[in-house]
């Protein structure tokens, strides 16, 4: 693969890679480092990936693995605390109640099977499309839908049980 073709591919994937890295790492500098590391790995295998049917998906998977490695070394996890709640006038009581509910939901999600955890976080927290999730995780779009549905159902049932609603 020539440098010009590689640069063109890099330019078209940068926005998606940046968004994904930021959503996982929650730090601009670390996200940039992860993206640069991804580009270096892609450049090293440029001849093998030049005929790859989905270079963007390959780049996303490479970035995902790099981000996971970075998170493992820092023992840092994606937090639901950073998810914004609809802005309303909050009293101390409602704010505390929302924080309690966030904590309950976070614990419920953490108790789900690993694939359901990944899918619900990527879709409902990070805002990825189903097709993107399927590419990143490496499963069929139908499997993403099924796992997302099951995860949401499990969260809803457990939340209602805990709150006895």
Short mmCIF file of N, CA and C in Angstrom, two decimals:
data_model
loop_
_atom_site.label_atom_id
_atom_site.label_comp_id
_atom_site.label_asym_id
_atom_site.label_seq_id
_atom_site.Cartn_x
_atom_site.Cartn_y
_atom_site.Cartn_z
N UNK A 1 0.86 -1.17 0.00
CA UNK A 1 0.00 0.00 0.00
C UNK A 1 0.90 1.23 0.00
N UNK A 2 0.53 2.17 -0.82
CA UNK A 2 1.30 3.40 -0.92
C UNK A 2 0.91 4.37 0.20
N UNK A 3 1.80 5.31 0.46
CA UNK A 3 1.59 6.29 1.51
C UNK A 3 0.32 7.10 1.26
N UNK A 4 0.08 7.50 0.03
CA UNK A 4 -1.11 8.32 -0.30
C UNK A 4 -2.40 7.57 0.02
N UNK A 5 -2.46 6.29 -0.36
CA UNK A 5 -3.66 5.49 -0.08
C UNK A 5 -3.83 5.32 1.42
N UNK A 6 -2.75 5.08 2.13
CA UNK A 6 -2.81 4.93 3.58
C UNK A 6 -3.31 6.23 4.23
N UNK A 7 -2.79 7.36 3.78
CA UNK A 7 -3.22 8.66 4.33
C UNK A 7 -4.71 8.90 4.07
N UNK A 8 -5.19 8.49 2.90
CA UNK A 8 -6.60 8.66 2.56
C UNK A 8 -7.48 7.81 3.50
N UNK A 9 -7.06 6.60 3.76
CA UNK A 9 -7.80 5.71 4.67
C UNK A 9 -7.78 6.29 6.08
N UNK A 10 -6.62 6.76 6.50
CA UNK A 10 -6.48 7.35 7.83
C UNK A 10 -7.40 8.56 7.98
N UNK A 11 -7.45 9.39 6.96
CA UNK A 11 -8.28 10.59 7.02
C UNK A 11 -9.77 10.25 7.15
N UNK A 12 -10.21 9.17 6.53
CA UNK A 12 -11.63 8.82 6.58
C UNK A 12 -12.02 8.13 7.88
N UNK A 13 -11.05 7.57 8.58
CA UNK A 13 -11.38 6.84 9.82
C UNK A 13 -11.11 7.66 11.07
N UNK A 14 -10.41 8.75 10.97
CA UNK A 14 -9.96 9.51 12.14
C UNK A 14 -11.11 9.92 13.06
N UNK A 15 -12.18 10.47 12.50
CA UNK A 15 -13.30 10.96 13.32
C UNK A 15 -13.91 9.82 14.14
N UNK A 16 -14.16 8.68 13.49
CA UNK A 16 -14.74 7.53 14.20
C UNK A 16 -13.79 6.97 15.25
N UNK A 17 -12.51 6.89 14.90
CA UNK A 17 -11.52 6.39 15.84
C UNK A 17 -11.43 7.30 17.06
N UNK A 18 -11.43 8.60 16.82
CA UNK A 18 -11.32 9.57 17.92
C UNK A 18 -12.53 9.45 18.85
N UNK A 19 -13.70 9.39 18.27
CA UNK A 19 -14.93 9.28 19.06
C UNK A 19 -14.91 8.01 19.91
N UNK A 20 -14.51 6.91 19.29
CA UNK A 20 -14.47 5.64 20.01
C UNK A 20 -13.43 5.67 21.12
N UNK A 21 -12.24 6.15 20.82
CA UNK A 21 -11.16 6.19 21.82
C UNK A 21 -11.54 7.09 22.99
N UNK A 22 -12.15 8.24 22.71
CA UNK A 22 -12.58 9.13 23.78
C UNK A 22 -13.65 8.49 24.64
N UNK A 23 -14.57 7.77 24.00
CA UNK A 23 -15.64 7.15 24.77
C UNK A 23 -15.11 6.05 25.69
N UNK A 24 -14.05 5.40 25.28
CA UNK A 24 -13.49 4.34 26.12
C UNK A 24 -12.52 4.87 27.17
N UNK A 25 -11.66 5.79 26.77
CA UNK A 25 -10.57 6.22 27.65
C UNK A 25 -10.90 7.45 28.49
N UNK A 26 -11.87 8.25 28.03
CA UNK A 26 -12.30 9.44 28.76
C UNK A 26 -11.19 10.47 28.96
N UNK A 27 -10.16 10.44 28.12
CA UNK A 27 -9.05 11.37 28.24
C UNK A 27 -8.54 11.68 26.84
N UNK A 28 -8.51 12.96 26.49
CA UNK A 28 -8.13 13.39 25.14
C UNK A 28 -6.72 12.95 24.77
N UNK A 29 -5.77 13.14 25.67
CA UNK A 29 -4.38 12.78 25.37
C UNK A 29 -4.22 11.27 25.19
N UNK A 30 -4.85 10.50 26.07
CA UNK A 30 -4.75 9.05 25.94
C UNK A 30 -5.43 8.56 24.67
N UNK A 31 -6.53 9.21 24.30
CA UNK A 31 -7.23 8.84 23.07
C UNK A 31 -6.32 9.09 21.86
N UNK A 32 -5.65 10.25 21.85
CA UNK A 32 -4.73 10.55 20.75
C UNK A 32 -3.59 9.54 20.70
N UNK A 33 -3.06 9.18 21.86
CA UNK A 33 -1.99 8.18 21.91
C UNK A 33 -2.47 6.85 21.34
N UNK A 34 -3.67 6.45 21.71
CA UNK A 34 -4.22 5.18 21.22
C UNK A 34 -4.41 5.22 19.71
N UNK A 35 -4.88 6.35 19.20
CA UNK A 35 -5.08 6.48 17.75
C UNK A 35 -3.74 6.39 17.02
N UNK A 36 -2.72 7.09 17.55
CA UNK A 36 -1.39 7.04 16.93
C UNK A 36 -0.83 5.62 16.96
N UNK A 37 -1.03 4.94 18.06
CA UNK A 37 -0.56 3.56 18.17
C UNK A 37 -1.29 2.67 17.16
N UNK A 38 -2.58 2.93 16.97
CA UNK A 38 -3.36 2.19 15.97
C UNK A 38 -2.79 2.42 14.57
N UNK A 39 -2.52 3.68 14.24
CA UNK A 39 -1.96 3.99 12.92
C UNK A 39 -0.60 3.33 12.72
N UNK A 40 0.22 3.28 13.77
CA UNK A 40 1.53 2.63 13.65
C UNK A 40 1.36 1.14 13.39
N UNK A 41 0.42 0.52 14.10
CA UNK A 41 0.19 -0.92 13.88
C UNK A 41 -0.34 -1.16 12.48
N UNK A 42 -1.23 -0.31 12.01
CA UNK A 42 -1.76 -0.46 10.66
C UNK A 42 -0.67 -0.27 9.62
N UNK A 43 0.21 0.69 9.85
CA UNK A 43 1.29 0.94 8.90
C UNK A 43 2.22 -0.27 8.81
N UNK A 44 2.47 -0.93 9.95
CA UNK A 44 3.34 -2.10 9.96
C UNK A 44 2.78 -3.25 9.13
N UNK A 45 1.45 -3.34 9.04
CA UNK A 45 0.83 -4.43 8.28
C UNK A 45 0.11 -3.90 7.04
N UNK A 46 0.57 -2.77 6.54
CA UNK A 46 -0.10 -2.11 5.42
C UNK A 46 -0.24 -2.99 4.18
N UNK A 47 0.75 -3.82 3.93
CA UNK A 47 0.69 -4.68 2.75
C UNK A 47 -0.36 -5.78 2.90
N UNK A 48 -0.54 -6.29 4.14
CA UNK A 48 -1.53 -7.34 4.36
C UNK A 48 -2.95 -6.77 4.35
N UNK A 49 -3.13 -5.55 4.85
CA UNK A 49 -4.49 -5.01 4.94
C UNK A 49 -4.94 -4.29 3.68
N UNK A 50 -4.04 -4.08 2.73
CA UNK A 50 -4.42 -3.34 1.53
C UNK A 50 -5.56 -4.03 0.77
N UNK A 51 -5.67 -5.34 0.89
CA UNK A 51 -6.75 -6.08 0.22
C UNK A 51 -7.85 -6.50 1.18
N UNK A 52 -7.77 -6.02 2.39
CA UNK A 52 -8.79 -6.37 3.40
C UNK A 52 -10.13 -5.77 2.99
N UNK A 53 -11.23 -6.53 3.12
CA UNK A 53 -12.54 -6.03 2.67
C UNK A 53 -13.09 -4.89 3.54
N UNK A 54 -12.63 -4.78 4.79
CA UNK A 54 -13.16 -3.75 5.68
C UNK A 54 -12.02 -3.18 6.52
N UNK A 55 -11.27 -2.29 5.93
CA UNK A 55 -10.12 -1.71 6.62
C UNK A 55 -10.57 -0.87 7.81
N UNK A 56 -11.70 -0.17 7.67
CA UNK A 56 -12.21 0.64 8.78
C UNK A 56 -12.55 -0.24 9.99
N UNK A 57 -13.20 -1.36 9.75
CA UNK A 57 -13.53 -2.29 10.83
C UNK A 57 -12.27 -2.86 11.47
N UNK A 58 -11.27 -3.15 10.65
CA UNK A 58 -10.00 -3.66 11.15
C UNK A 58 -9.32 -2.61 12.03
N UNK A 59 -9.38 -1.35 11.59
CA UNK A 59 -8.79 -0.25 12.37
C UNK A 59 -9.53 -0.08 13.70
N UNK A 60 -10.86 -0.18 13.67
CA UNK A 60 -11.65 -0.04 14.90
C UNK A 60 -11.33 -1.18 15.87
N UNK A 61 -11.20 -2.38 15.36
CA UNK A 61 -10.88 -3.53 16.22
C UNK A 61 -9.49 -3.37 16.83
N UNK A 62 -8.55 -2.89 16.03
CA UNK A 62 -7.19 -2.66 16.53
C UNK A 62 -7.21 -1.60 17.63
N UNK A 63 -7.94 -0.51 17.39
CA UNK A 63 -8.05 0.56 18.39
C UNK A 63 -8.73 0.05 19.65
N UNK A 64 -9.77 -0.74 19.48
CA UNK A 64 -10.47 -1.30 20.65
C UNK A 64 -9.51 -2.10 21.52
N UNK A 65 -8.70 -2.94 20.89
CA UNK A 65 -7.74 -3.76 21.64
C UNK A 65 -6.70 -2.89 22.35
N UNK A 66 -6.26 -1.83 21.70
CA UNK A 66 -5.28 -0.93 22.31
C UNK A 66 -5.91 -0.22 23.51
N UNK A 67 -7.14 0.24 23.36
CA UNK A 67 -7.84 0.92 24.46
C UNK A 67 -8.05 -0.03 25.64
N UNK A 68 -8.43 -1.25 25.35
CA UNK A 68 -8.62 -2.23 26.42
C UNK A 68 -7.30 -2.46 27.15
N UNK A 69 -6.22 -2.55 26.41
CA UNK A 69 -4.91 -2.72 27.05
C UNK A 69 -4.58 -1.53 27.95
N UNK A 70 -4.88 -0.33 27.47
CA UNK A 70 -4.62 0.87 28.27
C UNK A 70 -5.48 0.87 29.53
N UNK A 71 -6.73 0.47 29.40
CA UNK A 71 -7.62 0.44 30.56
C UNK A 71 -7.17 -0.62 31.56
N UNK A 72 -6.72 -1.74 31.06
CA UNK A 72 -6.25 -2.80 31.96
C UNK A 72 -5.04 -2.35 32.75
N UNK A 73 -4.14 -1.64 32.09
CA UNK A 73 -2.94 -1.21 32.79
C UNK A 73 -3.26 -0.15 33.84
N UNK A 74 -4.30 0.62 33.62
CA UNK A 74 -4.69 1.65 34.59
C UNK A 74 -5.75 1.14 35.56
N UNK A 75 -6.26 -0.08 35.31
CA UNK A 75 -7.36 -0.64 36.11
C UNK A 75 -8.49 0.38 36.20
N UNK A 76 -8.90 0.84 35.04
CA UNK A 76 -9.90 1.88 34.91
C UNK A 76 -11.06 1.30 34.09
N UNK A 77 -12.28 1.54 34.50
CA UNK A 77 -13.44 1.03 33.78
C UNK A 77 -14.33 2.18 33.33
N UNK A 78 -15.14 1.90 32.33
CA UNK A 78 -16.12 2.88 31.88
C UNK A 78 -17.11 3.11 33.01
N UNK A 79 -17.40 4.35 33.29
CA UNK A 79 -18.26 4.67 34.42
C UNK A 79 -19.57 5.27 33.96
N UNK A 80 -20.63 4.84 34.59
CA UNK A 80 -21.93 5.42 34.28
C UNK A 80 -22.08 6.81 34.91
N UNK A 81 -21.17 7.19 35.79
CA UNK A 81 -21.24 8.50 36.43
C UNK A 81 -21.10 9.62 35.41
N UNK A 82 -20.42 9.34 34.29
CA UNK A 82 -20.20 10.36 33.29
C UNK A 82 -21.37 10.51 32.32
N UNK A 83 -22.36 9.63 32.43
CA UNK A 83 -23.52 9.71 31.56
C UNK A 83 -24.39 10.87 32.05
N UNK A 84 -24.69 11.76 31.13
CA UNK A 84 -25.47 12.92 31.55
C UNK A 84 -26.94 12.55 31.72
N UNK A 85 -27.52 13.11 32.73
CA UNK A 85 -28.93 12.92 33.01
C UNK A 85 -29.63 14.17 32.52
N UNK A 86 -30.87 14.02 32.06
CA UNK A 86 -31.62 15.16 31.53
C UNK A 86 -31.57 16.30 32.54
N UNK A 87 -31.21 17.48 32.05
CA UNK A 87 -31.08 18.64 32.92
C UNK A 87 -32.46 19.13 33.34
N UNK A 88 -32.72 19.08 34.61
CA UNK A 88 -33.94 19.61 35.19
C UNK A 88 -33.56 20.29 36.48
N UNK A 89 -34.50 20.91 37.10
CA UNK A 89 -34.24 21.49 38.40
C UNK A 89 -34.18 20.35 39.40
N UNK A 90 -33.02 20.16 39.98
CA UNK A 90 -32.83 19.05 40.89
C UNK A 90 -32.79 19.55 42.33
N UNK A 91 -33.59 18.92 43.14
CA UNK A 91 -33.49 19.17 44.57
C UNK A 91 -32.44 18.21 45.11
N UNK A 92 -31.93 18.46 46.29
CA UNK A 92 -30.97 17.51 46.85
C UNK A 92 -31.55 16.09 46.94
N UNK A 93 -32.83 16.00 47.21
CA UNK A 93 -33.47 14.69 47.31
C UNK A 93 -33.47 13.97 45.96
N UNK A 94 -33.91 14.68 44.90
CA UNK A 94 -33.96 14.03 43.58
C UNK A 94 -32.57 13.73 43.06
N UNK A 95 -31.62 14.60 43.36
CA UNK A 95 -30.24 14.35 42.93
C UNK A 95 -29.72 13.07 43.59
N UNK A 96 -29.93 12.94 44.89
CA UNK A 96 -29.49 11.76 45.62
C UNK A 96 -30.18 10.51 45.09
N UNK A 97 -31.47 10.63 44.81
CA UNK A 97 -32.22 9.49 44.28
C UNK A 97 -31.66 9.07 42.92
N UNK A 98 -31.34 10.04 42.06
CA UNK A 98 -30.76 9.72 40.76
C UNK A 98 -29.40 9.05 40.90
N UNK A 99 -28.59 9.53 41.83
CA UNK A 99 -27.28 8.93 42.06
C UNK A 99 -27.43 7.49 42.55
N UNK A 100 -28.41 7.27 43.44
CA UNK A 100 -28.67 5.91 43.92
C UNK A 100 -29.11 5.00 42.78
N UNK A 101 -30.01 5.52 41.92
CA UNK A 101 -30.47 4.74 40.78
C UNK A 101 -29.32 4.43 39.81
N UNK A 102 -28.44 5.42 39.60
CA UNK A 102 -27.28 5.19 38.74
C UNK A 102 -26.41 4.07 39.30
N UNK A 103 -26.22 4.10 40.59
CA UNK A 103 -25.40 3.08 41.24
C UNK A 103 -26.04 1.70 41.10
N UNK A 104 -27.35 1.63 41.30
CA UNK A 104 -28.07 0.37 41.15
C UNK A 104 -27.94 -0.15 39.72
N UNK A 105 -28.17 0.73 38.75
CA UNK A 105 -28.10 0.33 37.34
C UNK A 105 -26.68 -0.10 36.98
N UNK A 106 -25.67 0.63 37.46
CA UNK A 106 -24.27 0.27 37.20
C UNK A 106 -23.99 -1.13 37.74
N UNK A 107 -24.44 -1.42 38.95
CA UNK A 107 -24.22 -2.74 39.53
C UNK A 107 -24.96 -3.84 38.77
N UNK A 108 -26.17 -3.53 38.31
CA UNK A 108 -26.92 -4.51 37.52
C UNK A 108 -26.19 -4.81 36.22
N UNK A 109 -25.74 -3.76 35.54
CA UNK A 109 -25.02 -3.95 34.27
C UNK A 109 -23.75 -4.77 34.49
N UNK A 110 -23.05 -4.49 35.56
CA UNK A 110 -21.81 -5.23 35.85
C UNK A 110 -22.08 -6.70 36.15
N UNK A 111 -23.31 -7.03 36.55
CA UNK A 111 -23.64 -8.43 36.85
C UNK A 111 -24.11 -9.20 35.61
N UNK A 112 -24.32 -8.50 34.50
CA UNK A 112 -24.76 -9.15 33.26
C UNK A 112 -23.62 -9.96 32.66
N UNK A 113 -23.96 -10.93 31.79
CA UNK A 113 -22.92 -11.64 31.05
C UNK A 113 -22.07 -10.63 30.25
N UNK A 114 -20.80 -10.94 30.05
CA UNK A 114 -19.83 -10.04 29.44
C UNK A 114 -20.31 -9.44 28.11
N UNK A 115 -20.85 -10.25 27.23
CA UNK A 115 -21.30 -9.76 25.92
C UNK A 115 -22.44 -8.77 26.07
N UNK A 116 -23.36 -9.03 26.99
CA UNK A 116 -24.47 -8.11 27.23
C UNK A 116 -23.96 -6.80 27.82
N UNK A 117 -22.97 -6.89 28.70
CA UNK A 117 -22.37 -5.67 29.26
C UNK A 117 -21.80 -4.80 28.15
N UNK A 118 -21.00 -5.42 27.27
CA UNK A 118 -20.37 -4.68 26.18
C UNK A 118 -21.42 -4.02 25.29
N UNK A 119 -22.42 -4.79 24.90
CA UNK A 119 -23.42 -4.30 23.95
C UNK A 119 -24.23 -3.15 24.55
N UNK A 120 -24.69 -3.30 25.79
CA UNK A 120 -25.53 -2.25 26.38
C UNK A 120 -24.72 -0.98 26.63
N UNK A 121 -23.46 -1.12 27.03
CA UNK A 121 -22.62 0.06 27.24
C UNK A 121 -22.35 0.77 25.92
N UNK A 122 -22.01 0.00 24.89
CA UNK A 122 -21.68 0.61 23.60
C UNK A 122 -22.89 1.28 22.97
N UNK A 123 -24.07 0.67 23.10
CA UNK A 123 -25.25 1.22 22.46
C UNK A 123 -25.89 2.35 23.29
N UNK A 124 -26.19 2.06 24.55
CA UNK A 124 -26.97 2.99 25.36
C UNK A 124 -26.14 4.07 26.05
N UNK A 125 -24.87 3.81 26.28
CA UNK A 125 -24.04 4.80 26.95
C UNK A 125 -23.18 5.56 25.95
N UNK A 126 -22.52 4.81 25.06
CA UNK A 126 -21.59 5.43 24.12
C UNK A 126 -22.24 5.83 22.80
N UNK A 127 -23.43 5.30 22.50
CA UNK A 127 -24.18 5.73 21.33
C UNK A 127 -23.76 5.11 20.00
N UNK A 128 -23.11 3.97 20.02
CA UNK A 128 -22.71 3.32 18.78
C UNK A 128 -23.94 2.73 18.08
N UNK A 129 -23.86 2.67 16.76
CA UNK A 129 -24.89 2.02 15.96
C UNK A 129 -24.70 0.51 16.07
N UNK A 130 -25.78 -0.24 15.80
CA UNK A 130 -25.72 -1.69 15.92
C UNK A 130 -24.66 -2.30 15.00
N UNK A 131 -24.56 -1.77 13.79
CA UNK A 131 -23.59 -2.30 12.83
C UNK A 131 -22.17 -2.07 13.32
N UNK A 132 -21.92 -0.89 13.93
CA UNK A 132 -20.59 -0.60 14.45
C UNK A 132 -20.25 -1.55 15.60
N UNK A 133 -21.22 -1.79 16.47
CA UNK A 133 -21.00 -2.70 17.59
C UNK A 133 -20.66 -4.09 17.07
N UNK A 134 -21.41 -4.54 16.06
CA UNK A 134 -21.16 -5.86 15.49
C UNK A 134 -19.74 -5.96 14.93
N UNK A 135 -19.29 -4.91 14.24
CA UNK A 135 -17.94 -4.90 13.69
C UNK A 135 -16.89 -4.93 14.79
N UNK A 136 -17.07 -4.10 15.78
CA UNK A 136 -16.07 -3.96 16.84
C UNK A 136 -15.96 -5.24 17.66
N UNK A 137 -17.11 -5.78 18.06
CA UNK A 137 -17.09 -6.98 18.89
C UNK A 137 -16.81 -8.23 18.06
N UNK A 138 -17.18 -8.17 16.79
CA UNK A 138 -16.93 -9.31 15.92
C UNK A 138 -18.05 -10.33 15.93
N UNK A 139 -19.30 -9.84 16.09
CA UNK A 139 -20.45 -10.74 16.05
C UNK A 139 -21.45 -10.23 15.03
N UNK A 140 -22.43 -11.02 14.74
CA UNK A 140 -23.49 -10.70 13.79
C UNK A 140 -24.40 -9.60 14.35
N UNK A 141 -24.95 -8.75 13.48
CA UNK A 141 -25.85 -7.67 13.90
C UNK A 141 -27.07 -8.23 14.63
N UNK A 142 -27.57 -9.37 14.18
CA UNK A 142 -28.70 -10.00 14.85
C UNK A 142 -28.33 -10.39 16.28
N UNK A 143 -27.13 -10.89 16.46
CA UNK A 143 -26.66 -11.25 17.81
C UNK A 143 -26.55 -10.00 18.69
N UNK A 144 -26.16 -8.88 18.10
CA UNK A 144 -26.09 -7.62 18.85
C UNK A 144 -27.49 -7.25 19.32
N UNK A 145 -28.48 -7.32 18.40
CA UNK A 145 -29.87 -6.98 18.76
C UNK A 145 -30.39 -7.88 19.89
N UNK A 146 -30.15 -9.17 19.76
CA UNK A 146 -30.63 -10.13 20.76
C UNK A 146 -29.99 -9.84 22.11
N UNK A 147 -28.67 -9.65 22.13
CA UNK A 147 -27.97 -9.39 23.39
C UNK A 147 -28.39 -8.05 23.99
N UNK A 148 -28.61 -7.05 23.17
CA UNK A 148 -29.07 -5.75 23.67
C UNK A 148 -30.46 -5.88 24.28
N UNK A 149 -31.34 -6.58 23.60
CA UNK A 149 -32.69 -6.79 24.11
C UNK A 149 -32.67 -7.53 25.45
N UNK A 150 -31.89 -8.59 25.50
CA UNK A 150 -31.79 -9.36 26.75
C UNK A 150 -31.18 -8.53 27.87
N UNK A 151 -30.16 -7.75 27.56
CA UNK A 151 -29.52 -6.92 28.58
C UNK A 151 -30.51 -5.89 29.13
N UNK A 152 -31.22 -5.22 28.23
CA UNK A 152 -32.20 -4.21 28.68
C UNK A 152 -33.29 -4.85 29.53
N UNK A 153 -33.76 -6.01 29.09
CA UNK A 153 -34.80 -6.72 29.84
C UNK A 153 -34.30 -7.10 31.23
N UNK A 154 -33.09 -7.64 31.31
CA UNK A 154 -32.52 -8.01 32.60
C UNK A 154 -32.34 -6.81 33.52
N UNK A 155 -31.87 -5.70 32.97
CA UNK A 155 -31.70 -4.49 33.77
C UNK A 155 -33.05 -4.02 34.29
N UNK A 156 -34.05 -3.99 33.41
CA UNK A 156 -35.39 -3.53 33.80
C UNK A 156 -35.97 -4.42 34.91
N UNK A 157 -35.91 -5.73 34.73
CA UNK A 157 -36.48 -6.67 35.71
C UNK A 157 -35.78 -6.53 37.06
N UNK A 158 -34.46 -6.52 37.04
CA UNK A 158 -33.71 -6.43 38.30
C UNK A 158 -33.92 -5.08 38.98
N UNK A 159 -33.99 -4.00 38.19
CA UNK A 159 -34.21 -2.67 38.77
C UNK A 159 -35.59 -2.61 39.43
N UNK A 160 -36.61 -3.14 38.77
CA UNK A 160 -37.96 -3.13 39.34
C UNK A 160 -38.02 -4.00 40.58
N UNK A 161 -37.32 -5.11 40.58
CA UNK A 161 -37.30 -5.98 41.78
C UNK A 161 -36.65 -5.25 42.95
N UNK A 162 -35.54 -4.60 42.70
CA UNK A 162 -34.82 -3.89 43.77
C UNK A 162 -35.67 -2.76 44.33
N UNK A 163 -36.36 -2.05 43.46
CA UNK A 163 -37.17 -0.91 43.89
C UNK A 163 -38.60 -1.30 44.21
N UNK A 164 -38.94 -2.56 43.98
CA UNK A 164 -40.29 -3.07 44.25
C UNK A 164 -41.38 -2.17 43.67
N UNK A 165 -41.18 -1.90 42.39
CA UNK A 165 -42.16 -1.04 41.67
C UNK A 165 -43.18 -1.92 40.99
#
